[in-house]
Short mmCIF file of C-alpha atoms and ligand atoms in Angstrom, two decimals:
data_model
loop_
_atom_site.label_atom_id
_atom_site.label_comp_id
_atom_site.label_asym_id
_atom_site.label_seq_id
_atom_site.Cartn_x
_atom_site.Cartn_y
_atom_site.Cartn_z
CA UNK A 1 0.17 -0.43 -0.24
CA UNK A 2 1.82 3.23 -1.09
CA UNK A 3 1.87 5.74 0.83
CA UNK A 4 1.70 9.29 -1.60
CA UNK A 5 2.95 13.03 -0.49
CA UNK A 6 1.32 15.81 -2.55
CA UNK A 7 3.62 18.80 -2.54
CA UNK A 8 0.66 21.77 -3.09
CA UNK A 9 -1.82 20.06 -2.71
CA UNK A 10 -4.74 22.62 -3.07
CA UNK A 11 -3.73 23.26 -6.48
CA UNK A 12 -5.32 22.33 -9.47
CA UNK A 13 -3.22 19.46 -10.34
CA UNK A 14 -2.89 18.08 -6.45
CA UNK A 15 -6.59 18.37 -5.68
CA UNK A 16 -7.36 16.64 -9.14
CA UNK A 17 -4.55 13.96 -7.59
CA UNK A 18 -6.95 13.86 -4.64
CA UNK A 19 -9.64 12.89 -6.71
CA UNK A 20 -7.63 9.45 -8.51
CA UNK A 21 -6.80 8.86 -4.81
CA UNK A 22 -10.67 8.22 -4.11
CA UNK A 23 -10.41 6.18 -6.88
CA UNK A 24 -7.14 3.71 -5.49
CA UNK A 25 -8.67 2.77 -2.48
CA UNK A 26 -4.48 0.70 -2.55
CA UNK A 27 -3.21 4.36 -2.38
CA UNK A 28 -2.83 6.21 1.36
CA UNK A 29 -2.30 9.82 1.20
CA UNK A 30 0.66 10.38 4.29
CA UNK A 31 0.88 14.05 3.15
CA UNK A 32 0.17 16.97 2.15
CA UNK A 33 0.74 20.85 2.35
CA UNK A 34 -0.53 23.86 0.27
CA UNK A 35 1.61 27.49 0.71
CA UNK A 36 -2.00 30.45 0.99
CA UNK A 37 -5.24 27.41 0.73
CA UNK A 38 -5.05 26.26 4.55
CA UNK A 39 -8.54 26.33 5.18
CA UNK A 40 -9.07 24.01 2.39
CA UNK A 41 -5.43 21.96 3.66
CA UNK A 42 -7.26 21.38 6.85
CA UNK A 43 -9.85 20.29 5.53
CA UNK A 44 -7.33 17.54 3.41
CA UNK A 45 -5.38 16.79 6.13
CA UNK A 46 -9.30 16.28 7.80
CA UNK A 47 -10.45 14.00 5.05
CA UNK A 48 -7.19 11.65 4.02
CA UNK A 49 -5.42 11.85 8.20
CA UNK A 50 -3.11 12.20 6.25
CA UNK A 51 0.35 12.47 9.30
CA UNK A 52 2.03 15.58 7.58
CA UNK A 53 0.70 18.69 7.33
CA UNK A 54 3.21 21.70 5.32
CA UNK A 55 2.85 24.65 5.60
CA UNK A 56 4.39 28.43 4.32
CA UNK A 57 4.22 30.62 7.15
CA UNK A 58 4.73 28.94 10.77
CA UNK A 59 2.32 31.88 11.83
CA UNK A 60 0.23 29.15 9.81
CA UNK A 61 1.11 26.23 11.68
CA UNK A 62 -1.33 26.50 14.80
CA UNK A 63 -4.21 26.68 12.71
CA UNK A 64 -3.43 23.16 11.55
CA UNK A 65 -2.05 22.04 14.66
CA UNK A 66 -5.44 23.51 16.21
CA UNK A 67 -7.37 21.42 13.07
CA UNK A 68 -5.82 17.81 13.06
CA UNK A 69 -4.05 15.43 15.20
CA UNK A 70 -1.33 16.31 12.17
CA UNK A 71 2.30 16.32 12.30
CA UNK A 72 2.74 19.61 10.46
CA UNK A 73 5.83 21.33 9.36
CA UNK A 74 6.44 25.02 7.30
CA UNK A 75 8.95 26.24 5.03
CA UNK A 76 10.74 24.92 2.14
CA UNK A 77 12.70 22.14 4.96
CA UNK A 78 9.24 21.47 5.43
CA UNK A 79 8.16 20.95 1.84
CA UNK A 80 12.17 19.27 1.81
CA UNK A 81 10.41 16.81 5.15
CA UNK A 82 7.82 16.07 4.19
CA UNK A 83 9.26 15.36 0.32
CA UNK A 84 11.62 13.10 1.62
CA UNK A 85 10.52 11.13 4.50
CA UNK A 86 10.83 6.96 5.84
CA UNK A 87 7.30 6.28 5.06
CA UNK A 88 6.96 7.51 1.91
CA UNK A 89 6.99 5.95 -1.28
CA UNK A 90 6.06 8.98 -3.79
CA UNK A 91 6.05 12.51 -4.15
CA UNK A 92 3.54 13.91 -6.17
CA UNK A 93 5.38 17.79 -7.24
CA UNK A 94 2.86 20.14 -7.80
CA UNK A 95 3.85 22.97 -6.87
CA UNK A 96 4.77 25.63 -9.03
CA UNK A 97 7.77 27.08 -10.14
CA UNK A 98 11.06 27.42 -8.89
CA UNK A 99 10.07 26.42 -5.45
CA UNK A 100 9.65 22.34 -6.80
CA UNK A 101 13.44 22.14 -6.56
CA UNK A 102 14.86 21.73 -3.53
CA UNK A 103 11.90 19.42 -2.18
CA UNK A 104 12.12 17.35 -5.60
CA UNK A 105 15.84 16.72 -5.00
CA UNK A 106 15.09 16.80 -0.66
CA UNK A 107 12.70 13.46 -2.14
CA UNK A 108 15.04 11.77 -5.46
CA UNK A 109 18.13 11.55 -2.96
CA UNK A 110 16.23 9.53 -0.34
CA UNK A 111 15.21 7.36 -2.65
CA UNK A 112 11.19 8.09 -3.45
CA UNK A 113 9.09 7.85 -6.76
CA UNK A 114 8.86 11.29 -7.97
CA UNK A 115 5.86 11.76 -9.60
CA UNK A 116 7.07 15.76 -11.84
CA UNK A 117 4.08 18.49 -12.48
CA UNK A 118 6.83 20.79 -11.60
CA UNK A 119 7.67 21.77 -14.91
CA UNK A 120 10.46 24.85 -13.69
CA UNK A 121 12.98 21.95 -12.06
CA UNK A 122 14.37 20.53 -14.79
CA UNK A 123 13.94 23.77 -16.37
CA UNK A 124 16.12 25.35 -14.56
CA UNK A 125 18.11 22.84 -12.53
CA UNK A 126 17.68 19.00 -15.20
CA UNK A 127 21.75 18.24 -15.33
CA UNK A 128 21.20 17.84 -11.04
CA UNK A 129 17.69 16.38 -11.57
CA UNK A 130 17.65 13.26 -14.58
CA UNK A 131 21.08 11.78 -12.63
CA UNK A 132 18.02 9.42 -10.62
CA UNK A 133 16.14 9.24 -13.91
CA UNK A 134 15.00 6.07 -13.44
CA UNK A 135 12.71 7.83 -10.24
CA UNK A 136 11.02 10.42 -11.71
CA UNK A 137 7.54 10.25 -14.68
CA UNK A 138 6.03 13.42 -15.08
CA UNK A 139 2.24 14.31 -15.08
CA UNK A 140 2.76 17.04 -17.45
CA UNK A 141 0.55 15.28 -19.97
CA UNK A 142 2.33 15.99 -23.02
CA UNK A 143 5.10 14.29 -21.30
CA UNK A 144 3.34 12.04 -20.15
CA UNK A 145 2.01 11.32 -23.63
CA UNK A 146 5.47 10.52 -24.99
CA UNK A 147 6.83 8.74 -21.83
CA UNK A 148 3.64 6.16 -22.90
CA UNK A 149 4.55 6.04 -26.58
CA UNK A 150 8.38 5.21 -25.84
CA UNK A 151 7.17 2.59 -23.55
CA UNK A 152 9.46 -1.32 -24.65
CA UNK A 153 11.29 1.12 -27.72
CA UNK A 154 14.25 1.04 -28.50
CA UNK A 155 15.65 4.87 -28.65
CA UNK A 156 17.48 4.56 -31.12
CA UNK A 157 14.90 3.84 -33.59
CA UNK A 158 13.39 7.43 -32.43
CA UNK A 159 14.00 10.31 -34.88
CA UNK A 160 11.91 12.85 -33.23
CA UNK A 161 9.14 13.94 -30.63
CA UNK A 162 5.93 15.88 -31.65
CA UNK A 163 4.57 18.84 -29.33
CA UNK A 164 1.48 19.57 -28.81
CA UNK A 165 0.47 23.21 -28.17
CA UNK A 166 -3.14 24.22 -28.47
CA UNK A 167 -2.00 27.73 -29.31
CA UNK A 168 -3.93 29.09 -25.76
CA UNK A 169 -7.28 31.41 -26.25
CA UNK A 170 -5.76 33.90 -28.94
CA UNK A 171 -3.25 31.62 -31.13
CA UNK A 172 -6.57 31.60 -33.88
CA UNK A 173 -7.80 35.10 -32.88
CA UNK A 174 -7.43 37.95 -34.03
CA UNK A 175 -6.66 39.93 -30.87
CA UNK A 176 -3.87 43.20 -30.56
CA UNK A 177 -1.82 41.29 -28.85
CA UNK A 178 -0.65 43.94 -26.86
CA UNK A 179 -4.30 44.79 -25.75
CA UNK A 180 -5.74 41.15 -24.76
CA UNK A 181 -6.89 42.10 -20.50
CA UNK A 182 -5.94 38.92 -18.37
CA UNK A 183 -9.40 37.76 -17.90
CA UNK A 184 -8.95 36.68 -22.17
CA UNK A 185 -6.01 35.39 -21.13
CA UNK A 186 -6.71 33.16 -17.91
CA UNK A 187 -9.08 31.70 -20.38
CA UNK A 188 -8.04 28.06 -21.85
CA UNK A 189 -9.64 27.03 -24.55
CA UNK A 190 -9.49 23.10 -23.70
CA UNK A 191 -7.30 23.00 -19.69
CA UNK A 192 -8.78 24.28 -17.24
CA UNK A 193 -4.72 24.58 -15.14
CA UNK A 194 -3.59 27.76 -12.58
CA UNK A 195 -2.71 30.84 -12.56
CA UNK A 196 0.35 30.99 -13.87
CA UNK A 197 0.27 27.42 -16.69
CA UNK A 198 -3.18 29.39 -17.90
CA UNK A 199 -0.57 32.82 -18.99
CA UNK A 200 1.76 29.91 -20.07
CA UNK A 201 -0.19 28.55 -22.07
CA UNK A 202 -1.69 31.51 -23.68
CA UNK A 203 2.27 32.92 -24.54
CA UNK A 204 3.10 29.94 -25.26
CA UNK A 205 6.21 30.43 -22.22
CA UNK A 206 4.75 26.49 -21.50
CA UNK A 207 5.47 24.76 -24.68
CA UNK A 208 8.29 26.95 -24.62
CA UNK A 209 8.96 25.33 -20.98
CA UNK A 210 8.17 21.72 -22.43
CA UNK A 211 10.07 21.61 -24.92
CA UNK A 212 13.67 21.56 -21.93
CA UNK A 213 11.32 19.29 -20.33
CA UNK A 214 11.18 17.21 -22.91
CA UNK A 215 15.52 17.23 -23.75
CA UNK A 216 15.96 16.05 -20.10
CA UNK A 217 13.28 13.91 -19.44
CA UNK A 218 14.33 12.17 -23.04
CA UNK A 219 18.02 13.18 -23.31
CA UNK A 220 16.37 14.50 -26.88
CA UNK A 221 18.91 17.43 -28.58
CA UNK A 222 16.65 20.80 -28.90
CA UNK A 223 16.98 19.70 -33.71
CA UNK A 224 15.14 16.85 -32.22
CA UNK A 225 12.02 18.42 -30.41
CA UNK A 226 8.60 19.57 -32.52
CA UNK A 227 6.01 21.75 -31.86
CA UNK A 228 2.34 20.69 -33.33
CA UNK A 229 -0.50 23.81 -32.86
CA UNK A 230 -3.02 21.31 -32.76
CA UNK A 231 -5.66 23.33 -31.52
CA UNK A 232 -8.61 20.41 -30.30
CA UNK A 233 -5.80 19.72 -27.13
CA UNK A 234 -6.89 15.56 -28.13
CA UNK A 235 -3.62 14.11 -29.33
CA UNK A 236 -0.74 14.39 -25.93
CA UNK A 237 2.60 14.27 -28.19
CA UNK A 238 3.59 11.92 -30.45
CA UNK A 239 6.84 10.17 -31.25
CA UNK A 240 8.82 9.64 -34.49
CA UNK A 241 10.21 7.17 -35.25
CA UNK A 242 13.74 6.96 -37.76
CA UNK A 243 11.66 4.07 -40.49
CA UNK A 244 8.55 7.89 -40.96
CA UNK A 245 5.54 6.50 -38.00
CA UNK A 246 4.80 8.52 -35.59
CA UNK A 247 3.19 7.16 -32.25
CA UNK A 248 0.37 9.22 -31.57
CA UNK A 249 -1.26 9.10 -27.48
CA UNK A 250 -5.49 10.16 -27.67
CA UNK A 251 -7.47 10.50 -24.38
CA UNK A 252 -9.86 13.19 -23.34
CA UNK A 253 -8.65 16.32 -22.46
CA UNK A 254 -8.26 15.19 -18.47
CA UNK A 255 -5.34 15.79 -16.10
CA UNK A 256 -6.63 13.14 -13.78
CA UNK A 257 -5.49 10.25 -17.13
CA UNK A 258 -1.51 12.04 -16.32
CA UNK A 259 -2.30 11.89 -13.06
CA UNK A 260 -3.62 8.60 -12.27
CA UNK A 261 -0.32 7.23 -15.20
CA UNK A 262 2.98 8.84 -12.82
CA UNK A 263 1.04 7.08 -9.63
CA UNK A 264 -0.33 3.37 -10.65
CA UNK A 265 3.30 2.56 -13.62
CA UNK A 266 3.72 0.60 -15.26
CA UNK A 267 -0.14 -0.59 -14.33
CA UNK A 268 -2.74 1.03 -16.18
CA UNK A 269 -5.76 0.54 -14.03
CA UNK A 270 -9.31 1.90 -14.72
CA UNK A 271 -9.87 5.64 -14.93
CA UNK A 272 -12.86 8.30 -13.52
CA UNK A 273 -12.53 10.33 -16.67
CA UNK A 274 -15.27 9.49 -19.52
CA UNK A 275 -13.80 7.90 -22.77
CA UNK A 276 -12.86 9.29 -25.82
CA UNK A 277 -15.98 8.20 -28.42
CA UNK A 278 -14.20 8.23 -31.64
CA UNK A 279 -16.59 9.34 -34.15
CA UNK A 280 -18.02 12.64 -31.88
CA UNK A 281 -14.25 14.05 -32.40
CA UNK A 282 -13.63 17.35 -33.94
CA UNK A 283 -11.55 16.65 -36.42
CA UNK A 284 -7.87 16.53 -36.23
CA UNK A 285 -6.34 19.98 -36.80
CA UNK A 286 -2.36 20.60 -36.96
CA UNK A 287 -0.19 24.09 -38.29
CA UNK A 288 2.91 25.27 -37.61
CA UNK A 289 3.66 28.06 -35.04
CA UNK A 290 3.69 31.50 -35.31
CA UNK A 291 7.20 32.02 -33.71
CA UNK A 292 7.22 36.09 -34.85
CA UNK A 293 3.57 36.19 -32.36
CA UNK A 294 5.15 34.15 -29.90
CA UNK A 295 8.91 34.75 -29.82
CA UNK A 296 7.83 33.58 -26.13
CA UNK A 297 9.09 29.60 -27.49
CA UNK A 298 12.16 31.32 -30.32
CA UNK A 299 13.49 32.34 -26.18
CA UNK A 300 12.86 29.14 -24.41
CA UNK A 301 14.60 26.55 -27.37
CA UNK A 302 17.69 29.48 -28.00
CA UNK A 303 17.94 29.68 -24.12
CA UNK A 304 18.25 26.31 -23.36
CA UNK A 305 20.53 25.65 -26.12
CA UNK A 306 22.85 27.74 -25.00
CA UNK A 307 22.03 26.20 -21.57
CA UNK A 308 24.37 26.26 -17.75
CA UNK A 309 22.36 28.92 -16.24
CA UNK A 310 20.72 30.59 -19.10
CA UNK A 311 16.82 27.88 -18.76
CA UNK A 312 17.36 29.78 -15.20
CA UNK A 313 17.62 33.10 -15.87
CA UNK A 314 15.21 32.64 -18.48
CA UNK A 315 12.84 30.62 -15.75
CA UNK A 316 12.99 33.68 -13.14
CA UNK A 317 12.26 36.45 -16.08
CA UNK A 318 9.91 34.12 -16.89
CA UNK A 319 8.11 33.94 -13.57
CA UNK A 320 7.99 38.18 -12.78
CA UNK A 321 6.63 39.07 -16.53
CA UNK A 322 4.01 36.26 -15.86
CA UNK A 323 2.81 37.74 -11.70
CA UNK A 324 2.63 41.54 -13.40
CA UNK A 325 0.61 40.64 -15.59
CA UNK A 326 -1.44 39.01 -13.71
CA UNK A 327 -1.81 41.97 -11.80
CA UNK A 328 -2.24 44.06 -14.01
CA UNK A 329 0.53 45.64 -14.49
CA UNK A 330 2.38 45.14 -17.79
CA UNK A 331 0.60 44.13 -21.06
CA UNK A 332 0.52 40.87 -21.83
CA UNK A 333 3.62 41.77 -25.41
CA UNK A 334 5.80 42.83 -22.27
CA UNK A 335 6.37 39.29 -21.64
CA UNK A 336 8.60 37.83 -24.01
CA UNK A 337 10.37 42.11 -23.52
CA UNK A 338 10.78 41.72 -20.14
CA UNK A 339 12.41 37.39 -20.77
CA UNK A 340 14.47 37.90 -23.87
CA UNK A 341 16.20 41.69 -21.95
CA UNK A 342 17.24 39.84 -19.28
CA UNK A 343 18.36 36.94 -21.11
CA UNK A 344 19.98 39.40 -23.13
CA UNK A 345 21.77 40.81 -19.93
CA UNK A 346 22.82 37.65 -18.93
CA UNK A 347 26.39 35.53 -19.15
CA UNK A 348 26.32 32.29 -19.11
CA UNK A 349 27.43 29.66 -16.19
CA UNK A 350 28.22 25.74 -18.03
CA UNK A 351 27.49 23.65 -15.52
CA UNK A 352 26.15 25.39 -12.51
CA UNK A 353 25.65 24.07 -8.82
CA UNK A 354 22.53 24.29 -7.36
CA UNK A 355 23.36 27.58 -5.38
CA UNK A 356 24.86 28.72 -8.20
CA UNK A 357 21.15 27.92 -9.57
CA UNK A 358 19.75 29.59 -7.11
CA UNK A 359 21.24 32.71 -7.09
CA UNK A 360 20.96 33.41 -10.46
CA UNK A 361 16.85 32.29 -10.29
CA UNK A 362 17.50 34.91 -7.96
CA UNK A 363 19.06 37.93 -9.71
CA UNK A 364 17.61 37.35 -12.58
CA UNK A 365 13.88 37.71 -11.65
CA UNK A 366 14.90 41.93 -9.76
CA UNK A 367 16.46 42.61 -13.28
CA UNK A 368 13.33 40.66 -14.89
CA UNK A 369 10.87 43.83 -12.63
CA UNK A 370 13.79 46.42 -12.67
CA UNK A 371 13.26 46.29 -16.60
CA UNK A 372 9.04 45.22 -16.00
CA UNK A 373 9.19 48.68 -13.56
CA UNK A 374 10.47 50.53 -15.59
CA UNK A 375 8.16 49.16 -19.27
CA UNK A 376 5.19 49.26 -16.50
CA UNK A 377 5.37 52.40 -15.81
CA UNK A 378 4.97 53.36 -19.85
CA UNK A 379 2.45 51.82 -18.88
CA UNK A 380 0.58 53.81 -17.41
CA UNK A 381 1.28 57.73 -19.63
CA UNK A 382 -0.81 56.48 -22.69
MG1 MG B 401 1.18 20.31 -20.98
#
């Protein structure tokens, strides 16, 4: 009976993981964590009788202690303690952004299976994380699909991997991207996800980060990672083989499928997700990505190819730009400008240590914030 820890249990992936676990009686929820939704966390701890809860702030510890019998830890050290707890078998990392790095490494170093939904950890520290490649199973739907297509295949037979991208809400629209609102950007056509990743989908940075994620997970050169726009989000990704054939994974657009597969791998179990009725599907269409209108994708390929600390800077600048866009301080089209500017000012270090990665994560955010503040001033003056 595997014990599960969910880091980030109140977010979109975290709550869907709990829905999956509701149908897997042989899996036990051992530990849960949340950053700000402390009330929801205490309800989850109560419902699942979790043994450990982790909150972000020391001041929230008493709230949890008052309402449950769980041991309560806090902060990054608390997340690492839960992730490496001797009683935990599988750690679901559903944290947002670079905050996932240290807890993921703590879990891997302790020998846990990690079901990884936090792509930023691979983007900034893929060369460290992939030392533990046999312990990692991706939850990201595209990578989970590729994982399935590659199962049992010889890697030398793979010509390229093909990541599908919905294109987000603006891809086939006539919208002037410099004028789109936060509410418009948050309306993803196919997926129901958290705020940060939904904005990343609209800018196509999400696909850019996924290209870097795929580079590390599957050991593929950037020239062998293709991106194709597939607005229906029904084929979750594909693998092209050297003989010209392509294997695709097609399923209902529902994150509970890749979550369940990551938990039960190598077993496939029945799920609560409704099956695809092929005769009811819309036409499946494919387009080449528009790199001029959506420059974030090119920036990610560029940052990934340079490597070292450059993807860290790309990611840090993006996190700042997205949070400023979400709080209505900059325009949507400022997001790639901020990232490009921050990358242009960075002298990358190849093979950085974890401490160097975290240091550049911080400095890139400060630089991005400074440049974003200038853009914000301009926006006010218009
Ligand atoms: Mg994805």
